[in-house]
PDB file of C-alpha atoms and ligand atoms in Angstrom:
ATOM      1  CA  UNK A  22       3.782  25.182  -0.300  1.00  0.00           C
ATOM      2  CA  UNK A  23       0.209  24.406  -0.579  1.00  0.00           C
ATOM      3  CA  UNK A  24      -2.440  24.325   2.258  1.00  0.00           C
ATOM      4  CA  UNK A  25      -5.118  22.287   1.340  1.00  0.00           C
ATOM      5  CA  UNK A  26      -6.256  18.840   2.633  1.00  0.00           C
ATOM      6  CA  UNK A  27      -3.460  15.867   1.593  1.00  0.00           C
ATOM      7  CA  UNK A  28      -5.259  12.937   0.084  1.00  0.00           C
ATOM      8  CA  UNK A  29      -2.608  10.554  -1.725  1.00  0.00           C
ATOM      9  CA  UNK A  30      -2.132   7.298  -3.340  1.00  0.00           C
ATOM     10  CA  UNK A  31       0.571   4.788  -2.777  1.00  0.00           C
ATOM     11  CA  UNK A  32       1.075   2.680  -6.215  1.00  0.00           C
ATOM     12  CA  UNK A  33       3.924  -0.017  -6.947  1.00  0.00           C
ATOM     13  CA  UNK A  34       4.553  -3.668  -7.743  1.00  0.00           C
ATOM     14  CA  UNK A  35       3.583  -6.364  -4.749  1.00  0.00           C
ATOM     15  CA  UNK A  36       6.335  -5.950  -2.246  1.00  0.00           C
ATOM     16  CA  UNK A  37       7.880  -2.845  -3.952  1.00  0.00           C
ATOM     17  CA  UNK A  38       7.637  -1.326  -0.202  1.00  0.00           C
ATOM     18  CA  UNK A  39       4.060   0.650  -0.091  1.00  0.00           C
ATOM     19  CA  UNK A  40       3.911  -0.064   3.423  1.00  0.00           C
ATOM     20  CA  UNK A  41       7.069   0.551   4.296  1.00  0.00           C
ATOM     21  CA  UNK A  42       7.343   3.916   2.796  1.00  0.00           C
ATOM     22  CA  UNK A  43       3.697   4.477   3.973  1.00  0.00           C
ATOM     23  CA  UNK A  44       4.665   3.852   7.504  1.00  0.00           C
ATOM     24  CA  UNK A  45       7.466   6.852   7.371  1.00  0.00           C
ATOM     25  CA  UNK A  46       5.093   9.087   5.581  1.00  0.00           C
ATOM     26  CA  UNK A  47       2.940   8.526   8.688  1.00  0.00           C
ATOM     27  CA  UNK A  48       6.055   9.202  11.014  1.00  0.00           C
ATOM     28  CA  UNK A  49       7.131  12.384   9.506  1.00  0.00           C
ATOM     29  CA  UNK A  50       4.116  13.824   8.463  1.00  0.00           C
ATOM     30  CA  UNK A  51       0.187  14.013   9.788  1.00  0.00           C
ATOM     31  CA  UNK A  52      -1.321  11.867   7.181  1.00  0.00           C
ATOM     32  CA  UNK A  53      -3.547   8.534   8.308  1.00  0.00           C
ATOM     33  CA  UNK A  54      -2.513   5.507   6.406  1.00  0.00           C
ATOM     34  CA  UNK A  55      -4.943   3.061   4.703  1.00  0.00           C
ATOM     35  CA  UNK A  56      -3.861  -0.108   3.239  1.00  0.00           C
ATOM     36  CA  UNK A  57      -6.603  -2.398   1.165  1.00  0.00           C
ATOM     37  CA  UNK A  58      -4.813  -5.591   1.645  1.00  0.00           C
ATOM     38  CA  UNK A  59      -4.442  -5.220   5.553  1.00  0.00           C
ATOM     39  CA  UNK A  60      -8.159  -4.156   5.777  1.00  0.00           C
ATOM     40  CA  UNK A  61      -9.162  -7.501   3.934  1.00  0.00           C
ATOM     41  CA  UNK A  62      -6.444  -9.251   6.300  1.00  0.00           C
ATOM     42  CA  UNK A  63      -8.602  -7.719   9.123  1.00  0.00           C
ATOM     43  CA  UNK A  64     -11.597  -9.025   7.871  1.00  0.00           C
ATOM     44  CA  UNK A  65     -10.175 -12.642   7.191  1.00  0.00           C
ATOM     45  CA  UNK A  66      -8.470 -12.782  10.454  1.00  0.00           C
ATOM     46  CA  UNK A  67     -11.996 -11.622  12.165  1.00  0.00           C
ATOM     47  CA  UNK A  68     -13.528 -14.327   9.895  1.00  0.00           C
ATOM     48  CA  UNK A  69     -16.248 -11.730   8.572  1.00  0.00           C
ATOM     49  CA  UNK A  70     -18.647 -12.580   5.883  1.00  0.00           C
ATOM     50  CA  UNK A  71     -16.373 -10.276   3.906  1.00  0.00           C
ATOM     51  CA  UNK A  72     -13.476 -12.029   5.195  1.00  0.00           C
ATOM     52  CA  UNK A  73     -14.650 -15.586   3.825  1.00  0.00           C
ATOM     53  CA  UNK A  74     -15.613 -14.081   0.855  1.00  0.00           C
ATOM     54  CA  UNK A  75     -12.117 -12.525  -0.119  1.00  0.00           C
ATOM     55  CA  UNK A  76     -10.111 -15.313   1.225  1.00  0.00           C
ATOM     56  CA  UNK A  77      -9.913 -17.364  -1.686  1.00  0.00           C
ATOM     57  CA  UNK A  78      -8.857 -14.075  -4.176  1.00  0.00           C
ATOM     58  CA  UNK A  79      -6.086 -13.095  -1.659  1.00  0.00           C
ATOM     59  CA  UNK A  80      -4.559 -16.739  -0.845  1.00  0.00           C
ATOM     60  CA  UNK A  81      -4.409 -17.276  -5.081  1.00  0.00           C
ATOM     61  CA  UNK A  82      -2.923 -13.658  -5.380  1.00  0.00           C
ATOM     62  CA  UNK A  83      -5.647 -12.568  -7.498  1.00  0.00           C
ATOM     63  CA  UNK A  84      -7.655  -9.422  -7.231  1.00  0.00           C
ATOM     64  CA  UNK A  85     -10.625  -8.703  -4.927  1.00  0.00           C
ATOM     65  CA  UNK A  86     -13.495  -8.081  -7.142  1.00  0.00           C
ATOM     66  CA  UNK A  87     -14.153  -4.217  -7.762  1.00  0.00           C
ATOM     67  CA  UNK A  88     -17.579  -3.521  -6.007  1.00  0.00           C
ATOM     68  CA  UNK A  89     -16.253  -5.372  -2.860  1.00  0.00           C
ATOM     69  CA  UNK A  90     -13.141  -3.205  -2.896  1.00  0.00           C
ATOM     70  CA  UNK A  91     -14.948   0.052  -3.511  1.00  0.00           C
ATOM     71  CA  UNK A  92     -17.417  -0.227  -0.942  1.00  0.00           C
ATOM     72  CA  UNK A  93     -15.025  -1.553   1.628  1.00  0.00           C
ATOM     73  CA  UNK A  94     -12.810   1.642   0.896  1.00  0.00           C
ATOM     74  CA  UNK A  95     -15.286   4.444   0.864  1.00  0.00           C
ATOM     75  CA  UNK A  96     -16.637   3.316   4.084  1.00  0.00           C
ATOM     76  CA  UNK A  97     -13.519   3.403   5.948  1.00  0.00           C
ATOM     77  CA  UNK A  98     -12.847   6.973   3.715  1.00  0.00           C
ATOM     78  CA  UNK A  99     -16.515   8.531   4.912  1.00  0.00           C
ATOM     79  CA  UNK A 100     -14.629   8.065   8.149  1.00  0.00           C
ATOM     80  CA  UNK A 101     -12.063  10.575   7.792  1.00  0.00           C
ATOM     81  CA  UNK A 102     -14.129  13.769   6.264  1.00  0.00           C
ATOM     82  CA  UNK A 103     -11.214  16.385   7.571  1.00  0.00           C
ATOM     83  CA  UNK A 104      -8.145  14.260   8.022  1.00  0.00           C
ATOM     84  CA  UNK A 105      -4.748  13.744   5.316  1.00  0.00           C
ATOM     85  CA  UNK A 106      -4.853  10.535   3.940  1.00  0.00           C
ATOM     86  CA  UNK A 107      -2.784   7.856   2.087  1.00  0.00           C
ATOM     87  CA  UNK A 108      -4.460   5.032   0.557  1.00  0.00           C
ATOM     88  CA  UNK A 109      -1.969   1.854  -0.215  1.00  0.00           C
ATOM     89  CA  UNK A 110      -2.941  -0.627  -2.358  1.00  0.00           C
ATOM     90  CA  UNK A 111      -6.138   0.825  -3.468  1.00  0.00           C
ATOM     91  CA  UNK A 112      -6.872   1.869  -6.487  1.00  0.00           C
ATOM     92  CA  UNK A 113      -5.851  -1.192  -8.227  1.00  0.00           C
ATOM     93  CA  UNK A 114      -8.224  -1.011 -11.603  1.00  0.00           C
ATOM     94  CA  UNK A 115      -9.179   1.814 -13.850  1.00  0.00           C
ATOM     95  CA  UNK A 116     -12.673   1.650 -12.353  1.00  0.00           C
ATOM     96  CA  UNK A 117     -11.083   1.875  -8.862  1.00  0.00           C
ATOM     97  CA  UNK A 118      -9.511   4.810  -9.802  1.00  0.00           C
ATOM     98  CA  UNK A 119     -12.428   6.992 -11.620  1.00  0.00           C
ATOM     99  CA  UNK A 120     -14.668   6.356  -8.732  1.00  0.00           C
ATOM    100  CA  UNK A 121     -11.935   7.518  -6.243  1.00  0.00           C
ATOM    101  CA  UNK A 122     -11.231  10.337  -8.694  1.00  0.00           C
ATOM    102  CA  UNK A 123     -15.296  11.274  -9.129  1.00  0.00           C
ATOM    103  CA  UNK A 124     -15.236  11.377  -5.094  1.00  0.00           C
ATOM    104  CA  UNK A 125     -12.020  13.128  -3.968  1.00  0.00           C
ATOM    105  CA  UNK A 126      -9.940  15.707  -4.998  1.00  0.00           C
ATOM    106  CA  UNK A 127      -6.322  13.674  -5.060  1.00  0.00           C
ATOM    107  CA  UNK A 128      -3.090  15.366  -4.291  1.00  0.00           C
ATOM    108  CA  UNK A 129      -0.542  13.180  -5.514  1.00  0.00           C
ATOM    109  CA  UNK A 130       0.007   9.550  -6.922  1.00  0.00           C
ATOM    110  CA  UNK A 131       3.313   8.543  -5.566  1.00  0.00           C
ATOM    111  CA  UNK A 132       4.360   5.496  -7.687  1.00  0.00           C
ATOM    112  CA  UNK A 133       7.159   3.115  -6.461  1.00  0.00           C
ATOM    113  CA  UNK A 134       9.196   1.589  -9.174  1.00  0.00           C
ATOM    114  CA  UNK A 135      11.339  -1.251  -7.856  1.00  0.00           C
ATOM    115  CA  UNK A 136      13.227  -3.756 -10.001  1.00  0.00           C
ATOM    116  CA  UNK A 137      11.123  -7.306  -9.577  1.00  0.00           C
ATOM    117  CA  UNK A 138      14.071  -9.499  -8.914  1.00  0.00           C
ATOM    118  CA  UNK A 139      14.589  -7.076  -6.282  1.00  0.00           C
ATOM    119  CA  UNK A 140      11.397  -7.839  -4.901  1.00  0.00           C
ATOM    120  CA  UNK A 141      11.058 -11.302  -5.349  1.00  0.00           C
ATOM    121  CA  UNK A 142      14.480 -11.927  -3.113  1.00  0.00           C
ATOM    122  CA  UNK A 143      12.601  -9.371  -0.280  1.00  0.00           C
ATOM    123  CA  UNK A 144       9.445 -11.193   0.095  1.00  0.00           C
ATOM    124  CA  UNK A 145      10.856 -14.502   1.664  1.00  0.00           C
ATOM    125  CA  UNK A 146      12.245 -12.537   4.312  1.00  0.00           C
ATOM    126  CA  UNK A 147       8.801 -10.657   4.834  1.00  0.00           C
ATOM    127  CA  UNK A 148       7.122 -11.291   8.479  1.00  0.00           C
ATOM    128  CA  UNK A 149       4.222  -9.437   9.806  1.00  0.00           C
ATOM    129  CA  UNK A 150       2.269  -8.832  13.052  1.00  0.00           C
ATOM    130  CA  UNK A 151      -1.600  -9.554  11.508  1.00  0.00           C
ATOM    131  CA  UNK A 152      -3.598  -7.322  13.654  1.00  0.00           C
ATOM    132  CA  UNK A 153      -1.545  -3.856  13.446  1.00  0.00           C
ATOM    133  CA  UNK A 154      -0.089  -4.930   9.751  1.00  0.00           C
ATOM    134  CA  UNK A 155       3.235  -3.900  11.288  1.00  0.00           C
ATOM    135  CA  UNK A 156       5.858  -5.274   8.486  1.00  0.00           C
ATOM    136  CA  UNK A 157       9.055  -6.692   9.388  1.00  0.00           C
ATOM    137  CA  UNK A 158      12.048  -7.978   7.060  1.00  0.00           C
ATOM    138  CA  UNK A 159      14.291 -10.409   8.348  1.00  0.00           C
ATOM    139  CA  UNK A 160      17.481  -8.612   6.411  1.00  0.00           C
ATOM    140  CA  UNK A 161      16.344  -5.346   6.221  1.00  0.00           C
ATOM    141  CA  UNK A 162      14.302  -4.651   9.435  1.00  0.00           C
ATOM    142  CA  UNK A 163      14.117  -7.345  11.571  1.00  0.00           C
ATOM    143  CA  UNK A 164      12.297  -7.171  14.815  1.00  0.00           C
ATOM    144  CA  UNK A 165      14.224  -6.780  18.103  1.00  0.00           C
ATOM    145  CA  UNK A 166      13.409 -10.537  19.082  1.00  0.00           C
ATOM    146  CA  UNK A 167      13.137 -13.200  16.111  1.00  0.00           C
ATOM    147  CA  UNK A 168       9.007 -14.250  15.600  1.00  0.00           C
ATOM    148  CA  UNK A 169       7.741 -11.671  17.755  1.00  0.00           C
ATOM    149  CA  UNK A 170       6.097  -7.979  17.442  1.00  0.00           C
ATOM    150  CA  UNK A 171       8.249  -5.172  18.849  1.00  0.00           C
ATOM    151  CA  UNK A 172       5.357  -3.411  19.929  1.00  0.00           C
ATOM    152  CA  UNK A 173       3.232  -5.989  21.527  1.00  0.00           C
ATOM    153  CA  UNK A 174       4.986  -9.172  22.147  1.00  0.00           C
ATOM    154  CA  UNK A 175       2.823 -11.183  19.923  1.00  0.00           C
ATOM    155  CA  UNK A 176       3.977 -13.408  17.423  1.00  0.00           C
ATOM    156  CA  UNK A 177       4.289 -12.523  14.122  1.00  0.00           C
ATOM    157  CA  UNK A 178       3.111 -14.604  10.646  1.00  0.00           C
ATOM    158  CA  UNK A 179       4.160 -15.001   7.105  1.00  0.00           C
ATOM    159  CA  UNK A 180       1.464 -14.098   4.246  1.00  0.00           C
ATOM    160  CA  UNK A 181      -0.715 -16.796   2.980  1.00  0.00           C
ATOM    161  CA  UNK A 182       0.270 -14.892  -0.319  1.00  0.00           C
ATOM    162  CA  UNK A 183       4.278 -14.492   0.120  1.00  0.00           C
ATOM    163  CA  UNK A 184       4.766 -18.241  -1.450  1.00  0.00           C
ATOM    164  CA  UNK A 185       7.205 -17.897  -4.272  1.00  0.00           C
ATOM    165  CA  UNK A 186       4.121 -18.901  -6.876  1.00  0.00           C
ATOM    166  CA  UNK A 187       1.431 -16.649  -5.544  1.00  0.00           C
ATOM    167  CA  UNK A 188       4.233 -14.038  -5.910  1.00  0.00           C
ATOM    168  CA  UNK A 189       4.890 -14.666  -9.145  1.00  0.00           C
ATOM    169  CA  UNK A 190       1.153 -14.709  -9.732  1.00  0.00           C
ATOM    170  CA  UNK A 191       0.796 -11.262  -8.114  1.00  0.00           C
ATOM    171  CA  UNK A 192       3.900  -9.994  -9.966  1.00  0.00           C
ATOM    172  CA  UNK A 193       2.024 -11.094 -13.142  1.00  0.00           C
ATOM    173  CA  UNK A 194      -1.158  -9.770 -12.710  1.00  0.00           C
ATOM    174  CA  UNK A 195       0.306  -6.062 -11.558  1.00  0.00           C
ATOM    175  CA  UNK A 196       2.147  -5.990 -14.848  1.00  0.00           C
ATOM    176  CA  UNK A 197      -1.201  -7.149 -16.381  1.00  0.00           C
ATOM    177  CA  UNK A 198      -3.145  -4.502 -15.040  1.00  0.00           C
ATOM    178  CA  UNK A 199      -1.455  -1.605 -14.008  1.00  0.00           C
ATOM    179  CA  UNK A 200      -0.901   0.282 -17.477  1.00  0.00           C
ATOM    180  CA  UNK A 201      -4.573   1.685 -17.796  1.00  0.00           C
ATOM    181  CA  UNK A 202      -4.060   3.291 -13.885  1.00  0.00           C
ATOM    182  CA  UNK A 203      -0.569   4.753 -14.838  1.00  0.00           C
ATOM    183  CA  UNK A 204      -2.150   6.488 -18.126  1.00  0.00           C
ATOM    184  CA  UNK A 205      -5.025   8.014 -15.724  1.00  0.00           C
ATOM    185  CA  UNK A 206      -2.815   9.067 -13.810  1.00  0.00           C
ATOM    186  CA  UNK A 207      -0.341  10.409 -15.910  1.00  0.00           C
ATOM    187  CA  UNK A 208      -3.298  12.320 -18.170  1.00  0.00           C
ATOM    188  CA  UNK A 209      -4.357  14.043 -14.924  1.00  0.00           C
ATOM    189  CA  UNK A 210      -0.959  15.045 -14.146  1.00  0.00           C
ATOM    190  CA  UNK A 211      -0.991  13.742 -10.671  1.00  0.00           C
ATOM    191  CA  UNK A 212       1.672  10.813 -11.528  1.00  0.00           C
ATOM    192  CA  UNK A 213       4.908  11.098  -9.539  1.00  0.00           C
ATOM    193  CA  UNK A 214       7.756   8.243  -9.977  1.00  0.00           C
ATOM    194  CA  UNK A 215      10.382   6.988  -7.876  1.00  0.00           C
ATOM    195  CA  UNK A 216      12.757   4.626  -8.809  1.00  0.00           C
ATOM    196  CA  UNK A 217      15.058   2.644  -6.463  1.00  0.00           C
ATOM    197  CA  UNK A 218      16.114  -0.510  -5.757  1.00  0.00           C
ATOM    198  CA  UNK A 219      15.724   0.234  -1.374  1.00  0.00           C
ATOM    199  CA  UNK A 220      13.486   1.835   0.256  1.00  0.00           C
ATOM    200  CA  UNK A 221      16.078   4.252   1.818  1.00  0.00           C
ATOM    201  CA  UNK A 222      16.822   5.308  -1.473  1.00  0.00           C
ATOM    202  CA  UNK A 223      13.365   6.075  -2.607  1.00  0.00           C
ATOM    203  CA  UNK A 224      12.567   7.446   0.679  1.00  0.00           C
ATOM    204  CA  UNK A 225      14.513  10.507   0.510  1.00  0.00           C
ATOM    205  CA  UNK A 226      12.794  11.373  -2.551  1.00  0.00           C
ATOM    206  CA  UNK A 227       9.352  10.761  -1.430  1.00  0.00           C
ATOM    207  CA  UNK A 228      10.213  12.972   1.670  1.00  0.00           C
ATOM    208  CA  UNK A 229      11.422  16.145  -0.439  1.00  0.00           C
ATOM    209  CA  UNK A 230       8.315  15.489  -2.727  1.00  0.00           C
ATOM    210  CA  UNK A 231       5.632  15.145   0.096  1.00  0.00           C
ATOM    211  CA  UNK A 232       7.101  18.246   1.770  1.00  0.00           C
ATOM    212  CA  UNK A 233       5.902  20.213  -1.199  1.00  0.00           C
ATOM    213  CA  UNK A 234       2.241  19.651   0.252  1.00  0.00           C
ATOM    214  CA  UNK A 235       2.431  19.206   3.735  1.00  0.00           C
ATOM    215  CA  UNK A 236       4.937  20.406   6.471  1.00  0.00           C
ATOM    216  CA  UNK A 237       6.856  17.541   8.481  1.00  0.00           C
ATOM    217  CA  UNK A 238       5.784  17.282  11.889  1.00  0.00           C
ATOM    218  CA  UNK A 239       9.043  16.203  13.290  1.00  0.00           C
TER     219      UNK A 239
HETATM  220  P1  G5P B 313      -1.753  -6.024  -0.347  1.00  0.00           P
HETATM  221  O1  G5P B 313      -1.663  -6.096   0.742  1.00  0.00           O
HETATM  222  O2  G5P B 313      -2.122  -4.565  -1.025  1.00  0.00           O
HETATM  223  P2  G5P B 313       0.303  -5.878  -2.213  1.00  0.00           P
HETATM  224  O3  G5P B 313       1.006  -7.290  -3.105  1.00  0.00           O
HETATM  225  O4  G5P B 313       0.225  -4.828  -3.157  1.00  0.00           O
HETATM  226  O5  G5P B 313      -0.116  -6.520  -1.277  1.00  0.00           O
HETATM  227  P3  G5P B 313       2.434  -5.863  -0.160  1.00  0.00           P
HETATM  228  O6  G5P B 313       2.917  -7.409  -0.609  1.00  0.00           O
HETATM  229  O7  G5P B 313       1.851  -5.544   1.024  1.00  0.00           O
HETATM  230  O8  G5P B 313       2.077  -5.100  -1.730  1.00  0.00           O
HETATM  231  P4  G5P B 313       4.077  -3.791  -0.472  1.00  0.00           P
HETATM  232  O9  G5P B 313       3.618  -3.138   0.880  1.00  0.00           O
HETATM  233  O10 G5P B 313       4.318  -2.934  -1.269  1.00  0.00           O
HETATM  234  O11 G5P B 313       3.994  -5.099  -0.561  1.00  0.00           O
HETATM  235  O12 G5P B 313       6.011  -3.638   0.532  1.00  0.00           O
HETATM  236  P5  G5P B 313       6.365  -4.021   2.079  1.00  0.00           P
HETATM  237  O13 G5P B 313       5.355  -4.397   3.061  1.00  0.00           O
HETATM  238  O14 G5P B 313       6.554  -2.211   2.522  1.00  0.00           O
HETATM  239  O15 G5P B 313       7.613  -4.526   1.807  1.00  0.00           O
HETATM  240  C1  G5P B 313       7.560  -5.880   1.363  1.00  0.00           C
HETATM  241  C2  G5P B 313       8.823  -6.502   2.195  1.00  0.00           C
HETATM  242  O16 G5P B 313      10.250  -6.102   1.798  1.00  0.00           O
HETATM  243  C3  G5P B 313       9.053  -6.315   3.635  1.00  0.00           C
HETATM  244  O17 G5P B 313       9.317  -7.430   4.527  1.00  0.00           O
HETATM  245  C4  G5P B 313       9.617  -4.935   3.950  1.00  0.00           C
HETATM  246  O18 G5P B 313      10.326  -4.826   5.374  1.00  0.00           O
HETATM  247  C5  G5P B 313      11.041  -5.465   2.882  1.00  0.00           C
HETATM  248  N1  G5P B 313      11.592  -3.915   2.506  1.00  0.00           N
HETATM  249  C6  G5P B 313      10.884  -2.881   2.261  1.00  0.00           C
HETATM  250  N2  G5P B 313      12.094  -2.236   1.517  1.00  0.00           N
HETATM  251  C7  G5P B 313      13.208  -2.907   1.527  1.00  0.00           C
HETATM  252  C8  G5P B 313      14.398  -2.858   1.112  1.00  0.00           C
HETATM  253  O19 G5P B 313      14.916  -1.416   0.979  1.00  0.00           O
HETATM  254  N3  G5P B 313      15.144  -3.478   1.398  1.00  0.00           N
HETATM  255  C9  G5P B 313      14.841  -5.155   1.866  1.00  0.00           C
HETATM  256  N4  G5P B 313      15.606  -6.051   1.705  1.00  0.00           N
HETATM  257  N5  G5P B 313      13.764  -5.407   2.288  1.00  0.00           N
HETATM  258  C10 G5P B 313      12.909  -4.220   2.159  1.00  0.00           C
HETATM  259  O20 G5P B 313      -2.936  -6.774  -1.536  1.00  0.00           O
HETATM  260  C11 G5P B 313      -2.606  -8.172  -0.814  1.00  0.00           C
HETATM  261  C12 G5P B 313      -3.799  -8.501  -2.026  1.00  0.00           C
HETATM  262  O21 G5P B 313      -5.147  -8.391  -1.428  1.00  0.00           O
HETATM  263  C13 G5P B 313      -6.057  -7.948  -2.357  1.00  0.00           C
HETATM  264  C14 G5P B 313      -5.324  -8.688  -3.955  1.00  0.00           C
HETATM  265  O22 G5P B 313      -5.970 -10.126  -3.520  1.00  0.00           O
HETATM  266  C15 G5P B 313      -3.968  -8.548  -3.275  1.00  0.00           C
HETATM  267  O23 G5P B 313      -3.176  -9.633  -3.805  1.00  0.00           O
HETATM  268  N6  G5P B 313      -6.183  -6.720  -2.748  1.00  0.00           N
HETATM  269  C16 G5P B 313      -6.968  -5.884  -3.677  1.00  0.00           C
HETATM  270  N7  G5P B 313      -7.644  -6.549  -4.757  1.00  0.00           N
HETATM  271  C17 G5P B 313      -8.087  -5.695  -5.586  1.00  0.00           C
HETATM  272  N8  G5P B 313      -8.317  -4.470  -5.506  1.00  0.00           N
HETATM  273  C18 G5P B 313      -7.894  -4.088  -4.618  1.00  0.00           C
HETATM  274  N9  G5P B 313      -7.312  -2.581  -4.169  1.00  0.00           N
HETATM  275  C19 G5P B 313      -7.283  -4.203  -3.280  1.00  0.00           C
HETATM  276  N10 G5P B 313      -6.187  -3.881  -2.702  1.00  0.00           N
HETATM  277  C20 G5P B 313      -5.836  -5.835  -2.178  1.00  0.00           C
HETATM  278 MG1   MG B 314       1.977  -3.535   2.032  1.00  0.00          MG
END
């Protein structure tokens, strides 16, 4: 069992379950979850200058420029000098990955591999609570009351980039940009692949793997 600080990355195609698996990691381990997509959506929700700048990229399913992402994530990481953390959705390009490795020792990279046809079906049923980033699915993990967040009672919404055309584009961009990242993480010995068609199947493997690095809290 290693005892040093746990700094991990979770990767996978759009809607492969990064948010779902991350929320279980946070539940079972003392780890802070940072989702780059949630950070960007919060800026859009609050109508900040950054939110205005990135909205078009997100709604069209395109990647936000590296410099914007690197500044945003760096600022958040600086606030957590002594915490275990899990980065979800960052890095997404080789540049981002190299910068992260330069600034932080990374413990491991959890790569979720879910068939694309499974993903396309899931997205149709996704609803989110915008201010917390909580994620639901009408079939897999429905809220207690349809359209309402379990914790706050506020309304749920569908993501602007979850329409079928944008999802197709996001999957294409993912497929065409991911190889250099995987190569880097393979070469550095950090990459750990998890295959499955459901998050439950993947979670069993992830839980066992993460337990090699940190002790579960429950
Ligand atoms: P995001 O927000 O990082 P994506 O596209 O990488 O977006 P996304 O869509 O958030 O990833 P996820 O987190 O991998 O997906 O998946 P999830 O939300 O947990 O699960 C998807 C749905 O499936 C949910 O409804 C869930 O309940 C359901 N589900 C989970 N497991 C199962 C299961 O076993 N069965 C079933 N039936 N359902 C299940 O990034 C968004 C945008 O921000 C920009 C880009 O524009 C990006 O497109 N961006 C960046 N740009 C550049 N660089 C970066 N680093 C960027 N980060 C974000
Ligand atoms: Mg997500």
